[in-house]
CSV table of C-alpha atoms and ligand atoms in Angstrom, one decimal:
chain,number,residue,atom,x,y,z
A,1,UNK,CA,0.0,0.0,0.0
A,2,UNK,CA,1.0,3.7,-0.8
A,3,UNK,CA,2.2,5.5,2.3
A,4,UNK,CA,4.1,8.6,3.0
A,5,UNK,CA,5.7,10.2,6.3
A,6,UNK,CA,5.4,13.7,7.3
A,7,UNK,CA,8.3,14.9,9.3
A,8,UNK,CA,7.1,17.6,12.3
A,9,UNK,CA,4.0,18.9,11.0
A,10,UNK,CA,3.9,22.9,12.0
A,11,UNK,CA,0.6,24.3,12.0
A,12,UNK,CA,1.3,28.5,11.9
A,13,UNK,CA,-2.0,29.8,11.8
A,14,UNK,CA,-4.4,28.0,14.6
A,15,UNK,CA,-7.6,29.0,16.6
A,16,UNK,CA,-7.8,26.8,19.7
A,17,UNK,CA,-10.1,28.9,21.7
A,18,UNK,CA,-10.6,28.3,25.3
A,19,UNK,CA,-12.5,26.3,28.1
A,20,UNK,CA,-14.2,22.8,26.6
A,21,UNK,CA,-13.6,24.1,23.1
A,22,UNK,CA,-10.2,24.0,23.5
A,23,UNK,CA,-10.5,20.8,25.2
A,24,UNK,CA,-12.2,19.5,22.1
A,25,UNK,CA,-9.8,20.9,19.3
A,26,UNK,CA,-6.0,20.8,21.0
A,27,UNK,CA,-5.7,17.0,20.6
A,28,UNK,CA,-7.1,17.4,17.1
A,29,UNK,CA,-4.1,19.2,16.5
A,30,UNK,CA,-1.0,18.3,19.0
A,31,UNK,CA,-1.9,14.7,17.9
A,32,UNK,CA,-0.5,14.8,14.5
A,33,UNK,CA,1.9,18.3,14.4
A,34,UNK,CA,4.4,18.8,16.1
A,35,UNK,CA,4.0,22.5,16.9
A,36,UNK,CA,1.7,25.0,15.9
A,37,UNK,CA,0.9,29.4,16.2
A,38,UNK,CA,-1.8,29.8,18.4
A,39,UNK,CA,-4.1,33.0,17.8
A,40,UNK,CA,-4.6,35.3,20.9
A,41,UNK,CA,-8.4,36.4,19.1
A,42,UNK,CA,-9.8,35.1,22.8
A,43,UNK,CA,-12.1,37.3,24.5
A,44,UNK,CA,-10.9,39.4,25.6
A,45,UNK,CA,-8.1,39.3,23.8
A,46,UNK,CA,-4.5,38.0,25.0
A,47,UNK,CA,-2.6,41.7,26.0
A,48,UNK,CA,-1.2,41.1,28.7
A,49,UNK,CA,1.7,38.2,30.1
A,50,UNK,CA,-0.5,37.2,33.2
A,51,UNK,CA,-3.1,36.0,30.5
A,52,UNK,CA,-0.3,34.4,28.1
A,53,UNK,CA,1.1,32.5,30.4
A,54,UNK,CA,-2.3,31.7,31.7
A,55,UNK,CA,-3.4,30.1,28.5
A,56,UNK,CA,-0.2,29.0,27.4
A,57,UNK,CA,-0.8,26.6,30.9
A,58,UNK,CA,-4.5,25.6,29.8
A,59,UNK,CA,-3.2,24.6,25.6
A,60,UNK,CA,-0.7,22.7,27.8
A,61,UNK,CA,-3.0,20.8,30.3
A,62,UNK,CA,-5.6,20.4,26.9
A,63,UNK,CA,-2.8,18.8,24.2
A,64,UNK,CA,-2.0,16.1,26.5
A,65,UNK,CA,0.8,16.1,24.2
A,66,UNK,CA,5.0,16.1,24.9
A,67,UNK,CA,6.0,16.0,21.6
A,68,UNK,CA,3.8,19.4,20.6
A,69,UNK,CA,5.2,23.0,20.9
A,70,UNK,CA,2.3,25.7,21.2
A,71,UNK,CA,3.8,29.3,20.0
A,72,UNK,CA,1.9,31.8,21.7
A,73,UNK,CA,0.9,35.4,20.1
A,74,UNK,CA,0.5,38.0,21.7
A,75,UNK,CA,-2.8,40.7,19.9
A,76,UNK,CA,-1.0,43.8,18.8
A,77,UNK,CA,-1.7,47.2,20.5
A,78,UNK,CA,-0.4,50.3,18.8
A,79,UNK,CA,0.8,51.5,22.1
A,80,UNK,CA,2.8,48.9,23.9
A,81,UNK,CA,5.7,49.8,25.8
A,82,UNK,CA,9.3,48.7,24.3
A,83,UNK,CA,10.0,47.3,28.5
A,84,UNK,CA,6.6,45.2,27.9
A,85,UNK,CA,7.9,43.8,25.1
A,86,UNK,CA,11.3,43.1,25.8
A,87,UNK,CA,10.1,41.4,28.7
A,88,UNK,CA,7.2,39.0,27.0
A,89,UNK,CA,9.6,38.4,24.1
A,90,UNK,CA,11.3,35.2,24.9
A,91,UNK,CA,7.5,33.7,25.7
A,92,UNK,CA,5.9,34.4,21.9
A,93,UNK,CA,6.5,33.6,18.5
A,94,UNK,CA,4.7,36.6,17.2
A,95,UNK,CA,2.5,39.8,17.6
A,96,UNK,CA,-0.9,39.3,15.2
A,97,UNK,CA,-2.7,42.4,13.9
A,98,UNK,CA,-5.9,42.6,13.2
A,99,UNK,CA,-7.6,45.4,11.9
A,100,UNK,CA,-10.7,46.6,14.1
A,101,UNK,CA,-14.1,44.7,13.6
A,102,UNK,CA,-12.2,42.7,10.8
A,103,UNK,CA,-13.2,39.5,11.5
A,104,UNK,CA,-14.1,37.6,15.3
A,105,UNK,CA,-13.1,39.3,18.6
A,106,UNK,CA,-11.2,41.8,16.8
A,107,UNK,CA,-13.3,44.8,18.2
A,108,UNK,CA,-10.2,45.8,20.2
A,109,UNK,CA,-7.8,45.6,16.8
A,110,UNK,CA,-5.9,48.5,15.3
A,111,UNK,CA,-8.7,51.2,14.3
A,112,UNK,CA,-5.5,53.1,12.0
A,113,UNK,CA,-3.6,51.3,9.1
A,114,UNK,CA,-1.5,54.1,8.8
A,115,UNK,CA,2.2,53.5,9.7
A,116,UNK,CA,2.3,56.2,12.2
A,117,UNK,CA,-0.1,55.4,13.9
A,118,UNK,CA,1.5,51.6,14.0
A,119,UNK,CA,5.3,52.8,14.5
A,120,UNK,CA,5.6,52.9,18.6
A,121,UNK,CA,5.0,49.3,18.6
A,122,UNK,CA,6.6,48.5,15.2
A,123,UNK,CA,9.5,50.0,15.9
A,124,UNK,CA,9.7,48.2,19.3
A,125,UNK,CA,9.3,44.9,17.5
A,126,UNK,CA,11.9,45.3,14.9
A,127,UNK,CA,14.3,46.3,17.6
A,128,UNK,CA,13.5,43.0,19.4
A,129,UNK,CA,13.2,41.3,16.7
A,130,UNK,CA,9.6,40.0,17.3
A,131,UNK,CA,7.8,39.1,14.0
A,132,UNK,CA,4.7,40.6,13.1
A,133,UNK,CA,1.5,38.9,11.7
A,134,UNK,CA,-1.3,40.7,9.8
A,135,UNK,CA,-4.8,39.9,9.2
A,136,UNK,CA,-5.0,42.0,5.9
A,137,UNK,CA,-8.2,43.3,4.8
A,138,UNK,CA,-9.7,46.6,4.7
A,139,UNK,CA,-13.1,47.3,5.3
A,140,UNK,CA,-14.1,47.5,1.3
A,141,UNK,CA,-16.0,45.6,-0.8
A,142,UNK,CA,-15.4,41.6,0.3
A,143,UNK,CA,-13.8,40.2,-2.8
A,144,UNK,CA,-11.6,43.5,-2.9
A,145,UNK,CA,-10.7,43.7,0.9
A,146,UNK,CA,-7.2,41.5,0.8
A,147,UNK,CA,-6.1,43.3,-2.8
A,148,UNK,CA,-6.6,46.7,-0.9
A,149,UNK,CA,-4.7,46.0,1.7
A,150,UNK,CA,-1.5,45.2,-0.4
A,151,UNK,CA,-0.1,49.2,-0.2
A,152,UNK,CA,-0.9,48.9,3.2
A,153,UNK,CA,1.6,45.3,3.7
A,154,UNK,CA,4.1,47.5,1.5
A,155,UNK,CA,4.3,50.5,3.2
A,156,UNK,CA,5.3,48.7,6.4
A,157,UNK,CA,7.3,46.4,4.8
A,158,UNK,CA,9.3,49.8,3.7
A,159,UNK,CA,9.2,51.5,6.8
A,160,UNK,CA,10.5,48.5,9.0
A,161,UNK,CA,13.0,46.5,6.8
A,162,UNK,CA,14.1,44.8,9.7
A,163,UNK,CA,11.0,43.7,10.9
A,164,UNK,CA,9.4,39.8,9.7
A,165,UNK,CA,6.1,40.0,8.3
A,166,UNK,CA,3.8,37.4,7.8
A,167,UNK,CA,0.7,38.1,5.3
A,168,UNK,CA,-1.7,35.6,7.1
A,169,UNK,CA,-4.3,33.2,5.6
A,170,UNK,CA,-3.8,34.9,1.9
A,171,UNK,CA,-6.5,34.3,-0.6
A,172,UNK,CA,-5.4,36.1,-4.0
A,173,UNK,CA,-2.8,36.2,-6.5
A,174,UNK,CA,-2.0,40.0,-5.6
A,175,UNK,CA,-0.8,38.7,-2.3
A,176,UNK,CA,1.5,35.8,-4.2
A,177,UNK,CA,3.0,38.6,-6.5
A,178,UNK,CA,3.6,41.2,-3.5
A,179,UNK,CA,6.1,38.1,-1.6
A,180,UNK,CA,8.3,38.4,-3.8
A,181,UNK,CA,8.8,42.0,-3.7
A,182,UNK,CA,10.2,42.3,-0.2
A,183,UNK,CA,12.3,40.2,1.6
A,184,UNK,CA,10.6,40.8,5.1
A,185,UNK,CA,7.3,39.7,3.6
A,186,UNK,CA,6.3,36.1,4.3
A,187,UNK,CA,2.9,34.5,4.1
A,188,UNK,CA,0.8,31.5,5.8
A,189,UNK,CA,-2.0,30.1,3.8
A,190,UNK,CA,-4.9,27.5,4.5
A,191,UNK,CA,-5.5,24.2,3.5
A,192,UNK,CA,-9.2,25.4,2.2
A,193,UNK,CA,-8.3,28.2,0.4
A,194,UNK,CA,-6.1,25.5,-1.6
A,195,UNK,CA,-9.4,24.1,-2.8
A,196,UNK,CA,-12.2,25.9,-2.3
A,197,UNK,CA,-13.3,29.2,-4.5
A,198,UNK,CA,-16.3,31.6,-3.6
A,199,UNK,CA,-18.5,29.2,-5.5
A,200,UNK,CA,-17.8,26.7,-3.1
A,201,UNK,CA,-19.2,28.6,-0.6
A,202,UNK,CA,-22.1,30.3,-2.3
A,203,UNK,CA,-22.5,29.2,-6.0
A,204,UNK,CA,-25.1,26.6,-5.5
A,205,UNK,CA,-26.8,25.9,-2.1
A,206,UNK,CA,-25.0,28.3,0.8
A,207,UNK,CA,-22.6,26.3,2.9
A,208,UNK,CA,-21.8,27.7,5.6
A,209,UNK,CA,-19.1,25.4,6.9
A,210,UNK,CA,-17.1,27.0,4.1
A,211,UNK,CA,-17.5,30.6,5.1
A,212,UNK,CA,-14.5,32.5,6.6
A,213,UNK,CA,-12.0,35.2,6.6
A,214,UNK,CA,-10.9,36.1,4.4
A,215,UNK,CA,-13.3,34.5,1.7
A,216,UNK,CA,-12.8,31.9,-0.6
A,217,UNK,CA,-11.8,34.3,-4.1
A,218,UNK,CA,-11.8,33.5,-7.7
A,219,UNK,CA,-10.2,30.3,-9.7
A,220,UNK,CA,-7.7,32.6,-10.8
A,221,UNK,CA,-6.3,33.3,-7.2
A,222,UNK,CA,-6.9,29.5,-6.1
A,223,UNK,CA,-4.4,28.5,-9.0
A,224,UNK,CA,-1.8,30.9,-8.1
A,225,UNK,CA,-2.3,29.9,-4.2
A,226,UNK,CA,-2.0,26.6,-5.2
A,227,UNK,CA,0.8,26.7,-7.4
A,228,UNK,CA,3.4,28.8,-5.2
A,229,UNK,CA,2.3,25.6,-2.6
A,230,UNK,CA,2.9,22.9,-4.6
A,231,UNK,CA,6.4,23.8,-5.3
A,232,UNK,CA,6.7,24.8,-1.5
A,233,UNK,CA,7.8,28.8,-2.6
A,234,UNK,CA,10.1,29.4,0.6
A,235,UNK,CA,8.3,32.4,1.5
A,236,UNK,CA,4.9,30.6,2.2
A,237,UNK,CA,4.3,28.6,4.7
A,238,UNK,CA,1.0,26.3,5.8
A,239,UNK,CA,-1.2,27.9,8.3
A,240,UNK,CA,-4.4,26.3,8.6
A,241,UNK,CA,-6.1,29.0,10.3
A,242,UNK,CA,-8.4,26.4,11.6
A,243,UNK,CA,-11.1,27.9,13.6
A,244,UNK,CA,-13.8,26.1,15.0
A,245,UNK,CA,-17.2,27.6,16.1
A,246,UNK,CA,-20.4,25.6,18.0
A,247,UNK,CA,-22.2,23.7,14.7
A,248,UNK,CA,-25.3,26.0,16.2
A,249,UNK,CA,-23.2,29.4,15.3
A,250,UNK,CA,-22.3,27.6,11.6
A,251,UNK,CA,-25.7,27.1,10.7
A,252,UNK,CA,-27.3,30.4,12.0
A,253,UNK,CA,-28.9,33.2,10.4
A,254,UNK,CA,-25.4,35.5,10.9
A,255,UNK,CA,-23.1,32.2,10.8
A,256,UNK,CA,-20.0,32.5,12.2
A,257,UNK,CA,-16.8,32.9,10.1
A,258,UNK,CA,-14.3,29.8,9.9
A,259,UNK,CA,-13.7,26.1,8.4
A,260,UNK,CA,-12.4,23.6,11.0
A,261,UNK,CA,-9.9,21.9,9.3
A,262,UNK,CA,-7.2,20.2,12.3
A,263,UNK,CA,-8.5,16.9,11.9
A,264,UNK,CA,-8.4,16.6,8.3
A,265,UNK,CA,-5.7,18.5,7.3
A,266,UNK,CA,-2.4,16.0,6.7
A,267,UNK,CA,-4.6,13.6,5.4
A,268,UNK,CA,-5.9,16.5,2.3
A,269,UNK,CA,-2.5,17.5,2.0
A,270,UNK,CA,-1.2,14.6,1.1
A,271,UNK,CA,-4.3,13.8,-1.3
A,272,UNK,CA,-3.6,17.2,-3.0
A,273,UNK,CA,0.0,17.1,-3.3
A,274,UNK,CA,0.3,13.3,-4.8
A,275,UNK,CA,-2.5,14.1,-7.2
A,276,UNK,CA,0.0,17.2,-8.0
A,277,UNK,CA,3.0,14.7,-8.5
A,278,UNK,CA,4.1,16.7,-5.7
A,279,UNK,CA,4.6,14.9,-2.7
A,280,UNK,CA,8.4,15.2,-2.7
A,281,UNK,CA,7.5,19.3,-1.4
A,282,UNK,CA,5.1,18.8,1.5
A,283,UNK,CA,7.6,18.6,3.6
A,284,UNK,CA,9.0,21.6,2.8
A,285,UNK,CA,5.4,23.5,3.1
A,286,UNK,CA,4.4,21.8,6.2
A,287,UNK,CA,7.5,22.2,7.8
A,288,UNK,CA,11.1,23.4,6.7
A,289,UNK,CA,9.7,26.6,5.2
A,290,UNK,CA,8.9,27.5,8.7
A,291,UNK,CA,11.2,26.7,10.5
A,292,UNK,CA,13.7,28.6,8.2
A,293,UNK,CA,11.2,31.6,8.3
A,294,UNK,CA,10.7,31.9,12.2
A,295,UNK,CA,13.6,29.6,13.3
A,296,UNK,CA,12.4,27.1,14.9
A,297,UNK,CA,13.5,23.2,16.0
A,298,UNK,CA,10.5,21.6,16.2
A,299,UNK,CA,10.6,17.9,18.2
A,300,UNK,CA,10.8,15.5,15.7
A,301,UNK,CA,7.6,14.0,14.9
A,302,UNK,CA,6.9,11.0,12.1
A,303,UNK,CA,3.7,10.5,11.1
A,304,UNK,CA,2.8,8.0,8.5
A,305,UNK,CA,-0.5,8.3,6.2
A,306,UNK,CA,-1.3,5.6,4.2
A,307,UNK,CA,-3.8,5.6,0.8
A,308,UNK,CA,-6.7,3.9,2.4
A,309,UNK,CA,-10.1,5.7,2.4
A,310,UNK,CA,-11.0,7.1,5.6
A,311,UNK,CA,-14.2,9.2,5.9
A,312,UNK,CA,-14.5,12.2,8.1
A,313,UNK,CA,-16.9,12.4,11.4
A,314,UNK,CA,-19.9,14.1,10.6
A,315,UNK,CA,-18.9,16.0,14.0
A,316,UNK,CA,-16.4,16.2,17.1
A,317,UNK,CA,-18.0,16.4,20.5
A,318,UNK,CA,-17.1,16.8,24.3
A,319,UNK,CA,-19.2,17.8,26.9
A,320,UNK,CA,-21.8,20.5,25.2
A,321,UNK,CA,-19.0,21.7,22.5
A,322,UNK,CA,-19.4,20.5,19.2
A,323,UNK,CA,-17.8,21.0,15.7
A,324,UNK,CA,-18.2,20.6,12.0
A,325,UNK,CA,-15.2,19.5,10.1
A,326,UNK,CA,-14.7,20.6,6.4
A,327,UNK,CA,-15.3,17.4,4.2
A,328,UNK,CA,-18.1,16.0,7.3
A,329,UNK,CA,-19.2,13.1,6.5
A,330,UNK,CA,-17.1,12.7,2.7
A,331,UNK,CA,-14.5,10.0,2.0
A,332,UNK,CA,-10.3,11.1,1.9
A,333,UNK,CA,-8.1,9.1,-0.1
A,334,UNK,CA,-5.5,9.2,2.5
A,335,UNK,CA,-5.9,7.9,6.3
A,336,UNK,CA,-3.3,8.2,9.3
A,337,UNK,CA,-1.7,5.5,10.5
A,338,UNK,CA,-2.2,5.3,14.3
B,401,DOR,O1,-12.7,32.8,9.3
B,401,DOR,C1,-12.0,33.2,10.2
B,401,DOR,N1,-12.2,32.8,11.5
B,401,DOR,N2,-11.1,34.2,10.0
B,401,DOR,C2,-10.5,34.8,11.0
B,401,DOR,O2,-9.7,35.7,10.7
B,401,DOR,C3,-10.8,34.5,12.4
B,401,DOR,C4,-11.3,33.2,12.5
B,401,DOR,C5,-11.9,33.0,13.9
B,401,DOR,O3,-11.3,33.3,14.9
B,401,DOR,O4,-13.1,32.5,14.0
B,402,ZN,ZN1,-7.2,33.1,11.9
């Protein structure tokens, strides 16, 4: 039988939320990777050490898991102190920016693009060397929000050469074209926005499973997204940006946004990149392109997939948290070995 081995799987763009949630989800993930980025979009928000620490504790207690490295973020504020961050460096990976109302809990984001509004803690951060990750959308038209934000990822990109920027979750082939532009500018990208297009989502009967932020764009952008993957561009990295909500706040009249993907994600990979002829890069996208980019060791971790069908669970449960996995109920080609 056809098998392949994925070599520490890092995961550097995950939602694990908190309480039972996380419960549900952590082992989803610290099963199978070997480390992964965790978001601070809690509520409220991670800002302060007392909470990192806090919840870097309860990820710990929830992955049940020695051979899995969470790497907390702290949620940028445009006026933390440069003692503040010099002191909280050494326990993140990152700072993530969101823009204000962008997307969930991000009420509290930046409310100002503009660089000086940004440069206190920016300039902080590329003294200390602490990378920066954006959510980038403006608040325009849907399809149009990640393009408009590209003169907004180069004008910090020129104002701080020295600081690392990663273009979270991107969705178009603007974003593809801009990472090659700068050196500081990196990029995670999902597994769904690998194969899904806003057709997917809303082109027949609505599925809400497949709505998130940013949404699913055109063929066009899929291909390019797809293609700089497949030949693991060292610039991009995989970031699932998994984010689970309740199936109640899915499929609801104003559904939450997010595809939960942490269960299912090594298995598509691997389907993708063989019917590619690409297997030989996933490592490189899953892991060495990351740990080049934020300089990591992760603990090594093998884990095998074999081709042998193995359908998805309709829906994870524990206690009275529940979630919907992209592909519920659908056959993969590829299944881990345990
Ligand atoms: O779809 C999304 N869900 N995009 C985000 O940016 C946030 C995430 C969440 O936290 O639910
Ligand atoms: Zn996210």
């Amino acid at each position: 039988m056809q098998s392949f081995v994925i070599n520490s799987a890092l995961d550097m763009h995950l939602h694990l939320r908190d309480e039972d949630m996380l419960k549900l989800v952590a082992p989803l993930t610290s099963n199978t990777f070997s480390g992964a980025l965790i978001m601070p979009n809690l509520v409220p928000p991670i800002t302060t050490k007392e909470a990192l620490l806090s919840y870097k504790e309860r990820i710990k207690e929830a992955t049940k898991e020695d051979l899995f490295d969470a790497h907390l973020t702290l949620f940028f504020q445009n006026n933390y102190s440069y003692e503040f961050l010099n002191d909280i460096k050494n326990d993140i990976i990152a700072i993530k920016l969101y823009p204000a109302g962008i997307t969930t809990n991000s009420d509290t984001g930046v409310a100002s693009m503009d660089v000086e509004n940004l440069r206190p803690t920016l300039e902080s951060m590329s003294k200390l060397g602490i990378p920066l990750c954006i959510h980038g959308e403006t608040n325009g038209f849907v399809m149009d929000r990640e393009a408009e934000f590209m003169p907004i990822y180069e004008s910090i990109a020129k104002a701080f050469p020295d600081l690392k920027i990663i273009m979270e979750h991107i969705t178009t082939k603007d974003a593809i074209e801009l990472l090659d532009k700068y050196d500081n500018l990196h990029a995670t990208v999902t597994l769904h926005h690998l194969l899904i297009t806003l057709d997917d989502v809303a082109g027949g009967m609505l599925n809400p499973h497949l709505f998130c932020k940013p949404i699913a764009k055109r063929p066009r952008d899929k291909r390019a997204l797809l293609k700089a993957a497949l030949k693991a561009h060292p610039k991009l990295m995989f970031g699932s940006d998994s984010a689970p909500h309740p199936k109640h706040k899915k499929e609801a009249c104003g559904c939450a946004a997010g595809v939960f993907t942490s269960p299912i994600a090594l298995q598509v990979l691997t389907q993708l990149f063989e019917e590619h002829n690409c297997l030989d890069n996933l490592n490189s996208f899953i892991s060495l392109n990351a740990q080049k980019i934020y300089n990591l060791s992760p603990k090594t971790k093998m884990i095998k997939l074999i081709k042998k069908d193995f359908v998805v669970p309709e829906i994870y449960e524990y206690n009275n948290e529940n979630v919907v996995p992209m592909y519920a109920g659908e056959k993969l080609s590829w299944s881990l070995v345990d």
